[in-house]
JSON list of C-alpha atoms in Angstrom, two decimals:
[
{"chain": "A", "resi": 20, "resn": "MET", "atom": "CA", "xyz": [-19.99, -12.34, -17.06]},
{"chain": "A", "resi": 21, "resn": "LYS", "atom": "CA", "xyz": [-18.40, -9.79, -14.71]},
{"chain": "A", "resi": 22, "resn": "LEU", "atom": "CA", "xyz": [-15.00, -10.76, -13.29]},
{"chain": "A", "resi": 23, "resn": "LEU", "atom": "CA", "xyz": [-12.99, -9.08, -10.55]},
{"chain": "A", "resi": 24, "resn": "ILE", "atom": "CA", "xyz": [-9.34, -10.09, -10.32]},
{"chain": "A", "resi": 25, "resn": "LEU", "atom": "CA", "xyz": [-7.23, -9.32, -7.27]},
{"chain": "A", "resi": 26, "resn": "GLN", "atom": "CA", "xyz": [-3.54, -9.39, -7.95]},
{"chain": "A", "resi": 27, "resn": "GLU", "atom": "CA", "xyz": [-0.34, -8.72, -6.04]},
{"chain": "A", "resi": 28, "resn": "THR", "atom": "CA", "xyz": [2.33, -7.85, -8.57]},
{"chain": "A", "resi": 29, "resn": "ASP", "atom": "CA", "xyz": [3.94, -5.03, -10.47]},
{"chain": "A", "resi": 30, "resn": "TRP", "atom": "CA", "xyz": [3.04, -5.41, -14.13]},
{"chain": "A", "resi": 31, "resn": "ILE", "atom": "CA", "xyz": [5.47, -2.71, -15.20]},
{"chain": "A", "resi": 32, "resn": "LYS", "atom": "CA", "xyz": [8.57, -4.08, -13.42]},
{"chain": "A", "resi": 33, "resn": "ARG", "atom": "CA", "xyz": [7.84, -7.81, -13.59]},
{"chain": "A", "resi": 34, "resn": "GLY", "atom": "CA", "xyz": [5.93, -8.07, -16.86]},
{"chain": "A", "resi": 35, "resn": "PRO", "atom": "CA", "xyz": [2.59, -9.73, -17.69]},
{"chain": "A", "resi": 36, "resn": "HIS", "atom": "CA", "xyz": [1.81, -13.27, -16.72]},
{"chain": "A", "resi": 37, "resn": "GLN", "atom": "CA", "xyz": [-0.14, -16.01, -18.48]},
{"chain": "A", "resi": 38, "resn": "GLN", "atom": "CA", "xyz": [-3.47, -15.22, -16.78]},
{"chain": "A", "resi": 39, "resn": "HIS", "atom": "CA", "xyz": [-3.53, -11.81, -18.47]},
{"chain": "A", "resi": 40, "resn": "HIS", "atom": "CA", "xyz": [-3.82, -13.50, -21.86]},
{"chain": "A", "resi": 41, "resn": "LEU", "atom": "CA", "xyz": [-6.85, -15.41, -20.60]},
{"chain": "A", "resi": 42, "resn": "MET", "atom": "CA", "xyz": [-8.47, -12.19, -19.36]},
{"chain": "A", "resi": 43, "resn": "ASP", "atom": "CA", "xyz": [-7.76, -10.47, -22.70]},
{"chain": "A", "resi": 44, "resn": "ARG", "atom": "CA", "xyz": [-9.52, -13.28, -24.55]},
{"chain": "A", "resi": 45, "resn": "MET", "atom": "CA", "xyz": [-12.47, -13.20, -22.19]},
{"chain": "A", "resi": 46, "resn": "ALA", "atom": "CA", "xyz": [-12.80, -9.43, -22.65]},
{"chain": "A", "resi": 47, "resn": "LEU", "atom": "CA", "xyz": [-12.82, -9.90, -26.43]},
{"chain": "A", "resi": 48, "resn": "ARG", "atom": "CA", "xyz": [-15.78, -12.26, -25.98]},
{"chain": "A", "resi": 49, "resn": "GLY", "atom": "CA", "xyz": [-17.72, -9.54, -24.15]},
{"chain": "A", "resi": 50, "resn": "HIS", "atom": "CA", "xyz": [-16.96, -10.29, -20.51]},
{"chain": "A", "resi": 51, "resn": "GLU", "atom": "CA", "xyz": [-16.41, -7.31, -18.19]},
{"chain": "A", "resi": 52, "resn": "ILE", "atom": "CA", "xyz": [-13.01, -7.54, -16.49]},
{"chain": "A", "resi": 53, "resn": "ARG", "atom": "CA", "xyz": [-11.82, -5.39, -13.58]},
{"chain": "A", "resi": 54, "resn": "VAL", "atom": "CA", "xyz": [-8.41, -5.82, -11.98]},
{"chain": "A", "resi": 55, "resn": "ILE", "atom": "CA", "xyz": [-7.33, -4.60, -8.56]},
{"chain": "A", "resi": 56, "resn": "ASP", "atom": "CA", "xyz": [-3.57, -4.67, -8.57]},
{"chain": "A", "resi": 57, "resn": "HIS", "atom": "CA", "xyz": [-1.67, -3.82, -5.43]},
{"chain": "A", "resi": 58, "resn": "GLU", "atom": "CA", "xyz": [2.07, -3.34, -5.22]},
{"chain": "A", "resi": 59, "resn": "TYR", "atom": "CA", "xyz": [4.08, -6.53, -4.79]},
{"chain": "A", "resi": 60, "resn": "LEU", "atom": "CA", "xyz": [7.02, -4.63, -3.33]},
{"chain": "A", "resi": 61, "resn": "TRP", "atom": "CA", "xyz": [4.97, -2.21, -1.21]},
{"chain": "A", "resi": 62, "resn": "LYS", "atom": "CA", "xyz": [7.40, -2.39, 1.70]},
{"chain": "A", "resi": 63, "resn": "GLU", "atom": "CA", "xyz": [10.16, -1.00, -0.51]},
{"chain": "A", "resi": 64, "resn": "ASP", "atom": "CA", "xyz": [8.02, 1.87, -1.81]},
{"chain": "A", "resi": 65, "resn": "LEU", "atom": "CA", "xyz": [9.45, 5.15, -0.56]},
{"chain": "A", "resi": 66, "resn": "ASP", "atom": "CA", "xyz": [6.24, 7.09, -1.26]},
{"chain": "A", "resi": 67, "resn": "LYS", "atom": "CA", "xyz": [4.16, 4.79, 0.98]},
{"chain": "A", "resi": 68, "resn": "LYS", "atom": "CA", "xyz": [0.97, 5.87, -0.77]},
{"chain": "A", "resi": 69, "resn": "ILE", "atom": "CA", "xyz": [-2.12, 3.76, -0.31]},
{"chain": "A", "resi": 70, "resn": "ILE", "atom": "CA", "xyz": [-3.66, 4.66, -3.67]},
{"chain": "A", "resi": 71, "resn": "LYS", "atom": "CA", "xyz": [-1.60, 5.39, -6.78]},
{"chain": "A", "resi": 72, "resn": "ARG", "atom": "CA", "xyz": [-2.67, 6.47, -10.22]},
{"chain": "A", "resi": 73, "resn": "SER", "atom": "CA", "xyz": [-2.34, 3.89, -12.95]},
{"chain": "A", "resi": 74, "resn": "ARG", "atom": "CA", "xyz": [0.98, 4.06, -14.78]},
{"chain": "A", "resi": 75, "resn": "ASN", "atom": "CA", "xyz": [-0.29, 2.51, -17.99]},
{"chain": "A", "resi": 76, "resn": "ARG", "atom": "CA", "xyz": [-2.90, 5.12, -18.99]}
]
């Protein structure tokens, strides 16, 4: 199964949430997971960039 997850949060500043554990388990079972994560605090972002490079790679 292919899953697309849309999320409004900052994983680095706020930490992972419970649903990430579910997605990890589903990926281990062979499901294809893609996450679109947009900045939760985008109004406070001084760079005001629309697209940012991933910080966890």
